[in-house]
Amino acid sequence: MCFADRGFVFLSMPKAGSTVLQRHFARHAMILFRQPPGMKHMSASTFESVLAPWLEQYGHPRPSYETTCLVRHPIDRAVSWWKYRARPEAAGQPNYTGDWSFAEFADRLVGGEVTLGTSSNFVTDAQGRVIVDRLWRYEHLDAMTAWMSDRLGIDRPVLEPTNVSPAREGEVDAATRARLQEFFARDLEVYERAG
């Protein structure tokens, strides 16, 4: 969601609360991408190379606004993907996880059989530098909502859960957590930087 006229652009990282924010703030956006997913979930590097120059052409130079996004703890994000891919309408799809325990999903993820976009890739440039100006932790969604509302000069909306994954037992045992923490080391660094 682009609010360059109000000083910021929100980048929608997948599985990190973007749908609920879009539901409440979309009507205030100058530009809104809903589809295809590759545009809705445009990474920071894609934004900087594609959309930022376009905005500059139309009177919004890059220094006049900041980019921001929500960052979710990578293990929580992986659990969310595992649940999301288990929903009944995903049955029969190549990435369906309804028949896997989370430990099996994690093993396949670490082994490269399952691929997920990473938050570190989403917020960094080709050299691995974080290029998003303001990162918020997923669990600080209320603080980000207040910040966005203040920037837009509107009342803070009451957020209601949106795009919720099916309920599913997703306990992460110690061994699985340790493997994932090693696998997601760069994502954990990004998460630690977020406010």
XYZ file of N, CA, C and O in Angstrom:
780
model
N 0.851 -1.174 0.000
C 0.000 0.000 0.000
C 0.893 1.233 0.000
O 1.768 1.356 0.852
N 0.643 2.100 -0.935
C 1.480 3.290 -1.079
C 0.753 4.520 -0.539
O -0.343 4.856 -0.981
N 1.382 5.159 0.454
C 0.892 6.405 1.032
C 2.001 7.450 0.915
O 2.275 8.192 1.859
N 2.673 7.489 -0.233
C 3.815 8.395 -0.395
C 3.426 9.839 -0.144
O 4.233 10.632 0.352
N 2.186 10.197 -0.441
C 1.724 11.560 -0.183
C 1.615 11.855 1.309
O 1.574 13.001 1.722
N 1.612 10.809 2.140
C 1.564 10.956 3.590
C 2.868 10.506 4.252
O 2.943 10.349 5.453
N 3.880 10.240 3.427
C 5.212 9.986 3.956
C 5.632 8.554 4.185
O 6.671 8.319 4.807
N 4.855 7.589 3.678
C 5.300 6.206 3.864
C 4.695 5.263 2.831
O 3.684 5.559 2.191
N 5.363 4.118 2.689
C 4.895 3.019 1.846
C 4.957 1.756 2.688
O 5.987 1.476 3.321
N 3.865 1.017 2.744
C 3.805 -0.235 3.499
C 4.062 -1.396 2.555
O 3.347 -1.588 1.578
N 5.102 -2.175 2.852
C 5.427 -3.370 2.077
C 4.816 -4.584 2.769
O 5.014 -4.796 3.965
N 4.073 -5.379 2.012
C 3.282 -6.475 2.571
C 4.030 -7.800 2.535
O 3.953 -8.540 1.556
N 4.746 -8.112 3.608
C 5.427 -9.400 3.693
C 4.379 -10.507 3.863
O 3.479 -10.373 4.689
N 4.490 -11.603 3.101
C 3.514 -12.698 3.260
C 3.532 -13.280 4.671
O 4.578 -13.381 5.299
N 2.348 -13.658 5.154
C 2.156 -14.292 6.457
C 2.653 -13.415 7.602
O 3.178 -13.905 8.592
N 2.458 -12.104 7.459
C 2.902 -11.182 8.513
C 1.887 -10.059 8.753
O 2.267 -8.925 9.024
N 0.602 -10.365 8.648
C -0.416 -9.394 9.015
C -0.812 -8.371 7.975
O -1.571 -7.453 8.273
N -0.327 -8.513 6.745
C -0.619 -7.485 5.745
C -2.092 -7.444 5.355
O -2.626 -6.368 5.074
N -2.777 -8.581 5.359
C -4.173 -8.613 4.917
C -5.067 -7.819 5.863
O -5.928 -7.061 5.426
N -4.858 -7.959 7.163
C -5.690 -7.215 8.115
C -5.427 -5.717 7.993
O -6.356 -4.904 8.077
N -4.173 -5.321 7.765
C -3.882 -3.895 7.593
C -4.480 -3.370 6.293
O -5.031 -2.263 6.259
N -4.395 -4.167 5.247
C -4.963 -3.742 3.971
C -6.470 -3.545 4.100
O -7.027 -2.585 3.559
N -7.099 -4.407 4.846
C -8.545 -4.307 5.023
C -8.953 -2.958 5.626
O -9.972 -2.384 5.269
N -8.139 -2.447 6.537
C -8.500 -1.215 7.242
C -7.916 0.059 6.637
O -8.457 1.134 6.851
N -6.804 -0.065 5.914
C -6.131 1.141 5.430
C -6.194 1.322 3.907
O -5.801 2.364 3.412
N -6.659 0.338 3.181
C -6.632 0.392 1.715
C -7.315 1.633 1.146
O -6.828 2.232 0.191
N -8.410 2.042 1.732
C -9.157 3.174 1.166
C -8.400 4.489 1.269
O -8.747 5.467 0.613
N -7.341 4.534 2.073
C -6.541 5.742 2.224
C -5.294 5.741 1.333
O -4.582 6.742 1.275
N -5.042 4.620 0.658
C -3.812 4.471 -0.127
C -3.912 5.192 -1.470
O -4.965 5.201 -2.099
N -2.797 5.784 -1.892
C -2.698 6.345 -3.246
C -2.692 5.212 -4.268
O -3.283 5.311 -5.332
N -1.943 4.158 -3.925
C -1.787 2.999 -4.805
C -1.928 1.762 -3.934
O -1.349 1.682 -2.847
N -2.691 0.788 -4.432
C -2.894 -0.451 -3.702
C -2.766 -1.616 -4.672
O -3.425 -1.640 -5.703
N -1.914 -2.550 -4.323
C -1.800 -3.778 -5.105
C -2.450 -4.905 -4.317
O -2.038 -5.196 -3.197
N -3.466 -5.516 -4.898
C -4.116 -6.674 -4.276
C -3.703 -7.968 -4.976
O -3.537 -8.986 -4.341
N -3.587 -7.920 -6.277
C -3.262 -9.088 -7.096
C -2.324 -8.641 -8.193
O -2.352 -7.476 -8.579
N -1.521 -9.495 -8.751
C -1.240 -10.846 -8.309
C -0.416 -10.820 -7.025
O 0.106 -9.754 -6.641
N -0.258 -11.983 -6.354
C 0.490 -12.009 -5.091
C 1.892 -11.409 -5.201
O 2.365 -10.767 -4.266
N 2.543 -11.576 -6.335
C 3.886 -11.025 -6.510
C 3.920 -9.508 -6.435
O 4.935 -8.925 -6.048
N 2.816 -8.845 -6.785
C 2.750 -7.392 -6.665
C 2.284 -6.984 -5.277
O 2.828 -6.056 -4.680
N 1.284 -7.694 -4.734
C 0.832 -7.380 -3.371
C 1.992 -7.545 -2.397
O 2.157 -6.743 -1.487
N 2.781 -8.594 -2.595
C 3.891 -8.896 -1.686
C 5.240 -8.522 -2.312
O 6.205 -9.269 -2.246
N 5.288 -7.350 -2.904
C 6.504 -6.839 -3.531
C 7.607 -6.663 -2.488
O 7.407 -6.021 -1.464
N 8.782 -7.226 -2.758
C 9.900 -7.096 -1.812
C 10.453 -5.673 -1.838
O 10.181 -4.888 -2.753
N 11.276 -5.375 -0.846
C 11.887 -4.044 -0.767
C 12.768 -3.771 -1.975
O 12.752 -2.658 -2.521
N 13.541 -4.758 -2.420
C 14.421 -4.517 -3.568
C 13.614 -4.299 -4.847
O 13.969 -3.446 -5.658
N 12.519 -5.030 -5.009
C 11.657 -4.807 -6.173
C 11.023 -3.421 -6.097
O 10.963 -2.690 -7.090
N 10.566 -3.053 -4.914
C 9.998 -1.713 -4.754
C 11.004 -0.645 -5.159
O 10.685 0.269 -5.925
N 12.229 -0.752 -4.637
C 13.247 0.272 -4.905
C 13.610 0.345 -6.383
O 13.864 1.431 -6.901
N 13.617 -0.791 -7.074
C 14.031 -0.776 -8.481
C 12.883 -0.490 -9.454
O 13.114 0.029 -10.537
N 11.654 -0.804 -9.047
C 10.523 -0.664 -9.969
C 9.596 0.490 -9.602
O 9.337 1.374 -10.421
N 9.080 0.486 -8.390
C 8.046 1.460 -8.044
C 8.602 2.804 -7.578
O 8.032 3.850 -7.898
N 9.704 2.795 -6.841
C 10.263 4.072 -6.357
C 10.602 5.027 -7.512
O 10.261 6.210 -7.449
N 11.249 4.551 -8.604
C 11.506 5.469 -9.721
C 10.218 6.005 -10.353
O 10.152 7.159 -10.765
N 9.215 5.168 -10.412
C 7.934 5.582 -10.968
C 7.304 6.663 -10.084
O 6.802 7.676 -10.579
N 7.340 6.461 -8.750
C 6.801 7.473 -7.843
C 7.558 8.794 -7.989
O 6.959 9.870 -7.942
N 8.865 8.702 -8.166
C 9.670 9.918 -8.326
C 9.232 10.696 -9.560
O 9.138 11.929 -9.530
N 8.932 9.984 -10.641
C 8.459 10.640 -11.868
C 7.191 11.446 -11.623
O 6.924 12.415 -12.309
N 6.399 11.007 -10.646
C 5.122 11.654 -10.388
C 5.136 12.498 -9.110
O 4.116 12.667 -8.452
N 6.325 13.018 -8.766
C 6.409 14.017 -7.716
C 6.660 13.520 -6.307
O 6.499 14.282 -5.348
N 7.062 12.261 -6.164
C 7.332 11.717 -4.837
C 8.756 11.162 -4.800
O 8.971 9.957 -4.897
N 9.767 12.058 -4.667
C 11.152 11.580 -4.624
C 11.369 10.655 -3.425
O 10.717 10.805 -2.384
N 12.270 9.726 -3.574
C 12.482 8.696 -2.550
C 12.744 9.270 -1.153
O 12.234 8.722 -0.173
N 13.484 10.351 -0.999
C 13.692 10.879 0.364
C 12.425 11.446 1.015
O 12.426 11.723 2.212
N 11.339 11.593 0.262
C 10.139 12.218 0.811
C 9.228 11.251 1.566
O 8.228 11.669 2.143
N 9.561 9.979 1.590
C 8.748 8.988 2.297
C 9.659 7.868 2.781
O 10.783 7.718 2.329
N 9.161 7.087 3.729
C 9.911 5.935 4.215
C 9.138 4.649 3.923
O 7.918 4.678 3.765
N 9.865 3.552 3.840
C 9.237 2.244 3.676
C 9.127 1.584 5.045
O 9.947 1.806 5.936
N 8.094 0.770 5.198
C 7.866 0.086 6.463
C 7.211 -1.259 6.208
O 6.565 -1.458 5.179
N 7.405 -2.188 7.124
C 6.712 -3.476 7.038
C 6.741 -4.180 8.383
O 7.496 -3.812 9.281
N 5.884 -5.186 8.491
C 5.849 -6.062 9.653
C 6.763 -7.245 9.406
O 6.828 -7.774 8.286
N 7.460 -7.679 10.466
C 8.347 -8.837 10.397
C 7.893 -9.817 11.468
O 7.765 -9.438 12.637
N 7.675 -11.040 11.066
C 7.218 -12.071 12.001
C 8.380 -12.972 12.401
O 9.283 -13.209 11.594
N 8.355 -13.477 13.635
C 9.386 -14.426 14.052
C 9.388 -15.569 13.035
O 8.329 -16.106 12.693
N 10.553 -15.952 12.500
C 10.570 -16.914 11.396
C 9.976 -18.280 11.727
O 9.379 -18.918 10.853
N 10.099 -18.723 12.963
C 9.504 -20.024 13.298
C 7.988 -19.900 13.352
O 7.262 -20.756 12.826
N 7.477 -18.821 13.934
C 6.026 -18.591 13.932
C 5.504 -18.457 12.506
O 4.414 -18.937 12.178
N 6.279 -17.812 11.672
C 5.885 -17.639 10.261
C 5.843 -18.991 9.552
O 4.930 -19.267 8.772
N 6.826 -19.863 9.836
C 6.837 -21.206 9.232
C 5.635 -22.019 9.704
O 4.996 -22.717 8.903
N 5.291 -21.919 10.990
C 4.108 -22.606 11.506
C 2.860 -22.099 10.783
O 1.984 -22.881 10.394
N 2.780 -20.792 10.579
C 1.632 -20.217 9.889
C 1.528 -20.731 8.456
O 0.439 -21.043 7.985
N 2.654 -20.819 7.744
C 2.640 -21.369 6.384
C 2.177 -22.823 6.404
O 1.385 -23.252 5.561
N 2.683 -23.600 7.364
C 2.311 -25.011 7.474
C 0.802 -25.146 7.671
O 0.147 -25.972 7.038
N 0.224 -24.308 8.536
C -1.221 -24.343 8.766
C -1.983 -23.890 7.519
O -2.971 -24.504 7.121
N -1.521 -22.804 6.915
C -2.208 -22.246 5.740
C -2.260 -23.258 4.595
O -3.279 -23.415 3.932
N -1.168 -23.970 4.390
C -1.105 -24.941 3.296
C -1.850 -26.236 3.613
O -1.930 -27.113 2.766
N -2.398 -26.345 4.832
C -3.164 -27.528 5.222
C -4.664 -27.324 5.055
O -5.438 -28.251 5.295
N -5.093 -26.142 4.659
C -6.524 -25.898 4.555
C -7.122 -26.806 3.482
O -6.431 -27.166 2.513
N -8.384 -27.193 3.633
C -8.992 -28.180 2.723
C -8.895 -27.813 1.247
O -8.660 -28.687 0.408
N -9.031 -26.530 0.919
C -8.981 -26.141 -0.505
C -7.590 -26.294 -1.110
O -7.430 -26.231 -2.327
N -6.570 -26.520 -0.265
C -5.204 -26.743 -0.785
C -4.926 -28.225 -1.046
O -3.898 -28.565 -1.627
N -5.843 -29.096 -0.603
C -5.646 -30.537 -0.813
C -5.445 -30.818 -2.298
O -6.127 -30.258 -3.153
N -4.475 -31.658 -2.599
C -4.176 -31.992 -3.992
C -3.146 -31.079 -4.620
O -2.636 -31.376 -5.697
N -2.848 -29.947 -3.970
C -1.831 -29.037 -4.487
C -0.437 -29.563 -4.110
O -0.283 -30.250 -3.103
N 0.577 -29.230 -4.907
C 1.923 -29.738 -4.611
C 2.462 -29.322 -3.239
O 3.258 -30.034 -2.654
N 2.023 -28.173 -2.719
C 2.554 -27.707 -1.434
C 1.609 -28.004 -0.263
O 1.763 -27.441 0.814
N 0.657 -28.909 -0.452
C -0.297 -29.273 0.603
C 0.438 -29.905 1.784
O 1.297 -30.775 1.600
N 0.109 -29.466 3.000
C 0.795 -29.968 4.199
C -0.146 -30.678 5.166
O 0.254 -30.998 6.289
N -1.367 -30.925 4.757
C -2.357 -31.507 5.660
C -1.993 -32.872 6.201
O -2.494 -33.268 7.261
N -1.121 -33.599 5.513
C -0.729 -34.936 5.950
C 0.587 -34.956 6.713
O 1.077 -36.024 7.061
N 1.177 -33.789 6.956
C 2.492 -33.718 7.600
C 2.377 -33.154 9.000
O 1.629 -32.201 9.238
N 3.196 -33.664 9.906
C 3.371 -33.005 11.200
C 4.227 -31.767 10.951
O 4.873 -31.650 9.901
N 4.256 -30.868 11.923
C 5.115 -29.700 11.739
C 6.577 -30.103 11.681
O 7.353 -29.528 10.917
N 6.970 -31.102 12.474
C 8.370 -31.558 12.458
C 8.751 -32.051 11.063
O 9.852 -31.776 10.575
N 7.833 -32.756 10.387
C 8.112 -33.226 9.023
C 8.216 -32.040 8.059
O 9.098 -31.994 7.202
N 7.321 -31.069 8.212
C 7.380 -29.868 7.390
C 8.723 -29.163 7.595
O 9.377 -28.760 6.629
N 9.149 -29.029 8.854
C 10.426 -28.377 9.160
C 11.597 -29.135 8.545
O 12.514 -28.522 7.981
N 11.567 -30.457 8.627
C 12.636 -31.265 8.024
C 12.708 -31.019 6.519
O 13.792 -30.867 5.953
N 11.558 -30.983 5.875
C 11.513 -30.764 4.420
C 11.934 -29.336 4.069
O 12.539 -29.107 3.031
N 11.611 -28.405 4.933
C 12.015 -27.020 4.726
C 13.542 -26.888 4.813
O 14.186 -26.349 3.913
N 14.113 -27.416 5.882
C 15.561 -27.357 6.073
C 16.287 -28.133 4.968
O 17.344 -27.716 4.488
N 15.683 -29.237 4.519
C 16.288 -30.054 3.464
C 16.133 -29.489 2.060
O 16.699 -30.022 1.107
N 15.354 -28.426 1.903
C 15.192 -27.789 0.598
C 14.035 -28.302 -0.230
O 13.776 -27.802 -1.324
N 13.304 -29.295 0.275
C 12.160 -29.827 -0.468
C 10.983 -28.861 -0.457
O 10.224 -28.771 -1.421
N 10.833 -28.134 0.649
C 9.809 -27.093 0.781
C 10.521 -25.755 0.730
O 11.543 -25.563 1.384
N 9.985 -24.830 -0.041
C 10.585 -23.493 -0.107
C 9.577 -22.456 0.384
O 8.393 -22.542 0.082
N 10.088 -21.532 1.154
C 9.309 -20.378 1.615
C 10.164 -19.147 1.366
O 11.373 -19.192 1.557
N 9.546 -18.060 0.975
C 10.301 -16.821 0.918
C 10.735 -16.452 2.332
O 10.052 -16.766 3.298
N 11.880 -15.823 2.460
C 12.371 -15.473 3.787
C 12.194 -13.977 4.048
O 12.211 -13.167 3.115
N 12.053 -13.635 5.315
C 11.920 -12.215 5.645
C 13.216 -11.472 5.363
O 13.195 -10.307 4.972
N 14.350 -12.152 5.507
C 15.619 -11.469 5.208
C 15.697 -11.114 3.728
O 16.116 -10.006 3.376
N 15.285 -12.016 2.860
C 15.282 -11.691 1.427
C 14.280 -10.595 1.103
O 14.493 -9.796 0.194
N 13.183 -10.554 1.838
C 12.137 -9.572 1.577
C 12.603 -8.149 1.881
O 12.221 -7.206 1.192
N 13.423 -7.976 2.914
C 13.767 -6.622 3.373
C 15.178 -6.167 3.001
O 15.563 -5.048 3.339
N 15.951 -7.009 2.299
C 17.341 -6.661 2.001
C 17.580 -6.453 0.509
O 16.787 -6.865 -0.331
N 18.722 -5.835 0.212
C 19.146 -5.687 -1.182
C 20.045 -6.868 -1.563
O 20.246 -7.791 -0.765
N 20.605 -6.827 -2.761
C 21.429 -7.934 -3.256
C 22.678 -8.163 -2.411
O 23.238 -9.258 -2.399
N 23.116 -7.139 -1.695
C 24.295 -7.265 -0.828
C 23.929 -7.707 0.596
O 24.794 -7.815 1.455
N 22.644 -7.934 0.842
C 22.209 -8.384 2.158
C 21.971 -7.279 3.168
O 21.753 -7.545 4.346
N 21.969 -6.024 2.716
C 21.715 -4.892 3.622
C 20.213 -4.663 3.760
O 19.495 -4.665 2.752
N 19.759 -4.448 4.999
C 18.348 -4.125 5.220
C 18.077 -2.750 4.615
O 18.760 -1.776 4.932
N 17.096 -2.699 3.713
C 16.794 -1.439 3.029
C 15.398 -0.913 3.348
O 14.985 0.113 2.807
N 14.663 -1.598 4.224
C 13.375 -1.076 4.682
C 13.680 -0.108 5.813
O 14.443 -0.421 6.728
N 13.096 1.072 5.757
C 13.417 2.123 6.717
C 12.926 1.835 8.131
O 13.587 2.179 9.104
N 11.746 1.226 8.257
C 11.146 1.030 9.580
C 10.528 -0.370 9.641
O 9.584 -0.657 8.921
N 11.071 -1.220 10.516
C 10.577 -2.585 10.697
C 9.813 -2.685 12.018
O 10.263 -2.172 13.039
N 8.685 -3.362 11.975
C 7.867 -3.587 13.165
C 7.724 -5.091 13.365
O 7.515 -5.822 12.398
N 7.776 -5.533 14.603
C 7.512 -6.941 14.891
C 6.016 -7.214 14.766
O 5.191 -6.392 15.160
N 5.702 -8.374 14.261
C 4.320 -8.802 14.063
C 3.503 -8.651 15.345
O 2.358 -8.212 15.310
N 4.095 -8.971 16.485
C 3.353 -8.878 17.745
C 3.163 -7.439 18.201
O 2.446 -7.182 19.167
N 3.756 -6.476 17.493
C 3.545 -5.055 17.775
C 2.622 -4.418 16.726
O 2.733 -3.232 16.424
N 1.729 -5.228 16.208
C 0.778 -4.778 15.190
C -0.019 -3.561 15.660
O -0.253 -2.632 14.889
N -0.400 -3.543 16.933
C -1.160 -2.393 17.448
C -0.349 -1.107 17.376
O -0.879 -0.051 17.037
N 0.941 -1.188 17.705
C 1.793 0.003 17.640
C 1.946 0.483 16.204
O 1.902 1.692 15.934
N 2.098 -0.460 15.274
C 2.210 -0.065 13.871
C 0.904 0.556 13.387
O 0.913 1.548 12.655
N -0.217 -0.026 13.797
C -1.524 0.510 13.415
C -1.687 1.946 13.918
O -2.169 2.822 13.192
N -1.264 2.181 15.151
C -1.341 3.540 15.710
C -0.447 4.494 14.928
O -0.848 5.631 14.624
N 0.754 4.049 14.576
C 1.690 4.881 13.815
C 1.106 5.230 12.446
O 1.134 6.395 12.029
N 0.550 4.221 11.750
C -0.047 4.468 10.435
C -1.232 5.416 10.556
O -1.380 6.339 9.750
N -2.070 5.207 11.555
C -3.244 6.075 11.748
C -2.826 7.510 12.002
O -3.423 8.443 11.454
N -1.796 7.692 12.824
C -1.295 9.050 13.088
C -0.796 9.694 11.808
O -1.072 10.878 11.546
N -0.041 8.944 11.012
C 0.470 9.486 9.750
C -0.662 9.894 8.814
O -0.540 10.861 8.064
N -1.740 9.124 8.831
C -2.861 9.391 7.931
C -3.873 10.373 8.526
O -4.778 10.820 7.827
N -3.727 10.683 9.815
C -4.659 11.606 10.456
C -6.052 11.023 10.603
O -7.052 11.741 10.467
N -6.129 9.726 10.909
C -7.425 9.055 11.060
C -7.483 8.385 12.433
O -6.465 8.196 13.089
N -8.691 8.026 12.835
C -8.855 7.267 14.071
C -8.253 5.878 13.883
O -8.340 5.291 12.795
N -7.695 5.387 14.950
C -7.098 4.058 14.908
C -8.190 2.998 14.791
O -9.108 2.954 15.614
N -8.127 2.134 13.772
C -9.171 1.116 13.615
C -9.019 -0.008 14.631
O -7.933 -0.250 15.163
N -10.113 -0.689 14.894
C -10.078 -1.899 15.706
C -9.822 -3.050 14.741
O -10.601 -3.287 13.818
N -8.709 -3.734 14.932
C -8.332 -4.805 14.020
C -9.048 -6.096 14.388
O -9.109 -6.468 15.556
N -9.575 -6.744 13.378
C -10.209 -8.047 13.564
C -9.417 -9.062 12.763
O -8.948 -8.753 11.661
N -9.246 -10.274 13.293
C -8.458 -11.283 12.574
C -8.969 -11.485 11.153
O -10.167 -11.540 10.908
N -8.031 -11.559 10.225
C -8.334 -11.745 8.806
C -7.375 -12.786 8.251
O -6.219 -12.843 8.658
N -7.843 -13.586 7.318
C -6.985 -14.557 6.635
C -6.330 -15.517 7.642
O -5.147 -15.799 7.576
N -7.137 -15.981 8.602
C -6.635 -16.836 9.670
C -6.466 -18.258 9.162
O -7.369 -18.815 8.529
N -5.319 -18.853 9.444
C -5.054 -20.235 9.046
C -5.878 -21.179 9.911
O -6.268 -20.843 11.028
N -6.132 -22.396 9.400
C -6.920 -23.354 10.182
C -6.253 -23.674 11.517
O -5.027 -23.684 11.612
N -7.084 -23.959 12.527
C -6.547 -24.371 13.826
C -5.878 -25.729 13.635
O -6.432 -26.622 12.998
N -4.679 -25.843 14.165
C -3.934 -27.084 13.993
C -2.831 -27.111 15.030
O -2.190 -26.095 15.273
N -2.620 -28.244 15.647
C -1.577 -28.362 16.661
C -0.221 -28.176 15.997
O 0.142 -28.922 15.101
N 0.520 -27.170 16.431
C 1.809 -26.867 15.814
C 2.920 -26.706 16.826
O 3.752 -25.823 16.677
N 2.918 -27.538 17.848
C 3.982 -27.457 18.849
C 5.332 -27.717 18.199
O 5.472 -28.606 17.362
N 6.313 -26.945 18.600
C 7.656 -27.078 18.045
C 8.559 -27.656 19.133
O 8.821 -26.989 20.138
N 9.004 -28.903 18.939
C 9.876 -29.513 19.938
C 11.259 -28.858 19.890
O 11.606 -28.158 18.939
N 12.050 -29.085 20.934
C 13.343 -28.408 21.085
C 14.287 -28.697 19.923
O 14.984 -27.795 19.439
N 14.334 -29.952 19.458
C 15.245 -30.307 18.366
C 14.846 -29.601 17.068
O 15.700 -29.080 16.345
N 13.533 -29.572 16.791
C 13.045 -28.893 15.583
C 13.320 -27.396 15.674
O 13.768 -26.776 14.711
N 13.069 -26.818 16.854
C 13.327 -25.386 17.046
C 14.798 -25.066 16.801
O 15.132 -24.092 16.124
N 15.701 -25.898 17.305
C 17.136 -25.651 17.131
C 17.521 -25.703 15.654
O 18.280 -24.850 15.174
N 16.992 -26.687 14.914
C 17.285 -26.783 13.467
C 16.780 -25.557 12.733
O 17.457 -25.000 11.870
N 15.563 -25.122 13.081
C 14.986 -23.965 12.402
C 15.702 -22.672 12.773
O 15.865 -21.792 11.928
N 16.138 -22.548 14.007
C 16.876 -21.337 14.392
C 18.172 -21.229 13.599
O 18.545 -20.132 13.171
N 18.820 -22.345 13.376
C 20.041 -22.319 12.558
C 19.697 -21.994 11.111
O 20.340 -21.169 10.471
N 18.661 -22.639 10.599
C 18.238 -22.433 9.215
C 17.823 -20.978 8.974
O 18.114 -20.398 7.930
N 17.130 -20.386 9.952
C 16.605 -19.029 9.821
C 17.502 -17.977 10.478
O 17.022 -16.918 10.891
N 18.782 -18.232 10.570
C 19.681 -17.308 11.284
C 19.576 -15.881 10.759
O 19.485 -14.921 11.540
N 19.570 -15.699 9.443
C 19.485 -14.337 8.886
C 18.130 -13.703 9.171
O 18.028 -12.520 9.467
N 17.066 -14.506 9.102
C 15.734 -13.983 9.404
C 15.631 -13.571 10.867
O 14.979 -12.573 11.195
N 16.253 -14.331 11.753
C 16.246 -13.975 13.171
C 16.968 -12.653 13.411
O 16.541 -11.849 14.249
N 18.058 -12.403 12.676
C 18.765 -11.123 12.793
C 17.849 -9.973 12.399
O 17.813 -8.926 13.064
N 17.108 -10.153 11.313
C 16.174 -9.117 10.868
C 15.096 -8.907 11.928
O 14.763 -7.767 12.278
N 14.554 -10.000 12.447
C 13.506 -9.911 13.461
C 14.002 -9.156 14.695
O 13.285 -8.326 15.254
N 15.229 -9.421 15.099
C 15.799 -8.743 16.274
C 15.952 -7.244 16.043
O 15.900 -6.459 16.988
N 16.135 -6.825 14.810
C 16.267 -5.399 14.488
C 14.951 -4.658 14.526
O 14.905 -3.435 14.630
N 13.853 -5.412 14.384
C 12.526 -4.781 14.301
C 12.091 -4.262 15.650
O 12.447 -4.805 16.688
N 11.279 -3.186 15.626
C 10.795 -2.567 16.856
C 9.484 -3.137 17.327
O 8.837 -3.892 16.720
